[in-house]
PDB file of C-alpha atoms in Angstrom:
ATOM      1  CA  MET A   1       5.261 -19.337  52.136  1.00  0.00           C
ATOM      2  CA  LYS A   2       7.479 -17.665  49.778  1.00  0.00           C
ATOM      3  CA  LYS A   3       7.653 -20.800  47.619  1.00  0.00           C
ATOM      4  CA  VAL A   4       3.873 -21.020  47.731  1.00  0.00           C
ATOM      5  CA  ILE A   5       3.674 -17.378  46.156  1.00  0.00           C
ATOM      6  CA  ALA A   6       6.362 -17.769  43.784  1.00  0.00           C
ATOM      7  CA  LEU A   7       4.377 -21.022  42.485  1.00  0.00           C
ATOM      8  CA  VAL A   8       1.010 -18.972  42.243  1.00  0.00           C
ATOM      9  CA  VAL A   9       2.903 -16.293  40.323  1.00  0.00           C
ATOM     10  CA  ALA A  10       4.736 -18.774  38.018  1.00  0.00           C
ATOM     11  CA  LEU A  11       1.516 -20.401  37.326  1.00  0.00           C
ATOM     12  CA  ILE A  12      -0.451 -17.173  36.493  1.00  0.00           C
ATOM     13  CA  SER A  13       2.238 -16.016  34.340  1.00  0.00           C
ATOM     14  CA  ALA A  14       2.363 -19.513  32.530  1.00  0.00           C
ATOM     15  CA  CYS A  15      -1.305 -19.480  31.569  1.00  0.00           C
ATOM     16  CA  ALA A  16      -1.399 -15.571  30.540  1.00  0.00           C
ATOM     17  CA  VAL A  17       1.736 -16.456  27.985  1.00  0.00           C
ATOM     18  CA  SER A  18      -0.313 -19.500  26.865  1.00  0.00           C
ATOM     19  CA  ALA A  19      -3.488 -17.365  26.346  1.00  0.00           C
ATOM     20  CA  MET A  20      -1.393 -15.342  23.907  1.00  0.00           C
ATOM     21  CA  THR A  21      -1.662 -15.914  19.992  1.00  0.00           C
ATOM     22  CA  THR A  22       0.290 -14.792  17.422  1.00  0.00           C
ATOM     23  CA  GLU A  23      -0.821 -14.040  13.994  1.00  0.00           C
ATOM     24  CA  ALA A  24       1.509 -13.870  10.795  1.00  0.00           C
ATOM     25  CA  THR A  25       0.623 -12.090   7.956  1.00  0.00           C
ATOM     26  CA  THR A  26       1.777 -13.283   4.479  1.00  0.00           C
ATOM     27  CA  THR A  27       1.760 -11.098   1.250  1.00  0.00           C
ATOM     28  CA  VAL A  28       0.853 -12.762  -2.064  1.00  0.00           C
ATOM     29  CA  TYR A  29       2.740 -11.374  -4.981  1.00  0.00           C
ATOM     30  CA  SER A  30       0.850 -11.960  -8.182  1.00  0.00           C
ATOM     31  CA  ASN A  31       2.475 -11.040 -11.618  1.00  0.00           C
ATOM     32  CA  GLY A  32       3.470  -7.712 -11.876  1.00  0.00           C
ATOM     33  CA  ASP A  33       2.288  -6.624  -8.271  1.00  0.00           C
ATOM     34  CA  VAL A  34       5.871  -6.181  -7.058  1.00  0.00           C
ATOM     35  CA  ASN A  35       4.938  -4.432  -4.001  1.00  0.00           C
ATOM     36  CA  GLY A  36       2.003  -6.740  -3.255  1.00  0.00           C
ATOM     37  CA  ASP A  37      -0.553  -4.263  -3.042  1.00  0.00           C
ATOM     38  CA  GLY A  38      -3.240  -5.824  -4.980  1.00  0.00           C
ATOM     39  CA  THR A  39      -2.883  -3.880  -7.791  1.00  0.00           C
ATOM     40  CA  VAL A  40      -0.228  -3.204 -10.868  1.00  0.00           C
ATOM     41  CA  THR A  41       0.961   0.556 -10.842  1.00  0.00           C
ATOM     42  CA  SER A  42       3.651   2.779 -12.036  1.00  0.00           C
ATOM     43  CA  TYR A  43       5.379   1.914  -8.640  1.00  0.00           C
ATOM     44  CA  ASP A  44       5.925  -1.993  -9.531  1.00  0.00           C
ATOM     45  CA  ALA A  45       7.456  -0.643 -12.806  1.00  0.00           C
ATOM     46  CA  ILE A  46       9.750   1.279 -11.117  1.00  0.00           C
ATOM     47  CA  LEU A  47      10.727  -1.646  -8.739  1.00  0.00           C
ATOM     48  CA  VAL A  48      11.449  -3.976 -11.791  1.00  0.00           C
ATOM     49  CA  HIS A  49      13.478  -1.122 -13.214  1.00  0.00           C
ATOM     50  CA  HIS A  50      15.479  -0.665  -9.875  1.00  0.00           C
ATOM     51  CA  TYR A  51      16.171  -4.414  -9.922  1.00  0.00           C
ATOM     52  CA  LEU A  52      17.394  -4.264 -13.349  1.00  0.00           C
ATOM     53  CA  LYS A  53      19.777  -1.729 -12.805  1.00  0.00           C
ATOM     54  CA  GLY A  54      21.512  -3.465 -10.214  1.00  0.00           C
ATOM     55  CA  TYR A  55      19.485  -2.159  -7.026  1.00  0.00           C
ATOM     56  CA  TRP A  56      18.663  -5.691  -6.081  1.00  0.00           C
ATOM     57  CA  TYR A  57      17.966  -4.521  -2.287  1.00  0.00           C
ATOM     58  CA  ALA A  58      14.881  -2.731  -3.842  1.00  0.00           C
ATOM     59  CA  VAL A  59      13.068  -6.326  -3.904  1.00  0.00           C
ATOM     60  CA  ASN A  60      13.050  -9.282  -1.683  1.00  0.00           C
ATOM     61  CA  ASN A  61      13.288 -12.886  -2.522  1.00  0.00           C
ATOM     62  CA  SER A  62       9.391 -13.371  -2.283  1.00  0.00           C
ATOM     63  CA  GLN A  63       8.923 -10.473  -5.047  1.00  0.00           C
ATOM     64  CA  LEU A  64      10.948 -12.337  -7.776  1.00  0.00           C
ATOM     65  CA  ASP A  65       8.334 -14.146  -9.164  1.00  0.00           C
ATOM     66  CA  ALA A  66       6.344 -11.227  -9.162  1.00  0.00           C
ATOM     67  CA  LEU A  67       9.009  -9.369 -11.283  1.00  0.00           C
ATOM     68  CA  ASP A  68       8.492 -11.854 -14.089  1.00  0.00           C
ATOM     69  CA  ALA A  69       5.395 -10.375 -15.255  1.00  0.00           C
ATOM     70  CA  ASN A  70       5.485 -12.302 -18.788  1.00  0.00           C
ATOM     71  CA  ASN A  71       6.257 -15.503 -17.349  1.00  0.00           C
ATOM     72  CA  ASP A  72       9.347 -16.383 -19.457  1.00  0.00           C
ATOM     73  CA  TYR A  73      11.550 -17.152 -16.422  1.00  0.00           C
ATOM     74  CA  ILE A  74      13.816 -14.322 -17.206  1.00  0.00           C
ATOM     75  CA  ILE A  75      13.515 -10.920 -15.629  1.00  0.00           C
ATOM     76  CA  ASP A  76      14.512  -8.196 -18.251  1.00  0.00           C
ATOM     77  CA  TYR A  77      13.186  -5.208 -19.885  1.00  0.00           C
ATOM     78  CA  ALA A  78      10.193  -6.934 -21.409  1.00  0.00           C
ATOM     79  CA  ASP A  79       8.784  -7.677 -17.946  1.00  0.00           C
ATOM     80  CA  TYR A  80       9.188  -3.716 -17.120  1.00  0.00           C
ATOM     81  CA  GLU A  81       7.416  -2.933 -20.414  1.00  0.00           C
ATOM     82  CA  TYR A  82       4.718  -5.465 -19.485  1.00  0.00           C
ATOM     83  CA  ILE A  83       4.173  -4.030 -15.957  1.00  0.00           C
ATOM     84  CA  LEU A  84       3.979  -0.669 -17.602  1.00  0.00           C
ATOM     85  CA  ASN A  85       1.382  -1.787 -19.707  1.00  0.00           C
ATOM     86  CA  MET A  86      -0.727  -3.516 -17.070  1.00  0.00           C
ATOM     87  CA  ALA A  87      -0.723  -0.150 -15.213  1.00  0.00           C
ATOM     88  CA  VAL A  88      -2.230   1.943 -17.538  1.00  0.00           C
ATOM     89  CA  GLY A  89      -4.781  -0.752 -18.934  1.00  0.00           C
ATOM     90  CA  ASN A  90      -3.256  -2.078 -21.807  1.00  0.00           C
ATOM     91  CA  VAL A  91      -3.052  -5.617 -20.972  1.00  0.00           C
TER      92      VAL A  91
END
């Protein structure tokens, strides 16, 4: 009888686990939108500035493409200025 109960409990548990779904969210980083919130703001420029000053922990690997806002394959102060101009609407 104990084996039957254990089997029933195991089957119910297996069904419950298989019914669970997982959902992953992915953030898409566009040029200049370093934090991935959908808009380019001065905060994005701050993140670029931190990166340029050596605070590499301020951004993760998936944000590196967004850091290169002017698409010259170099992350430098030109990107910082470009993002600042994007934030105030000059680009």
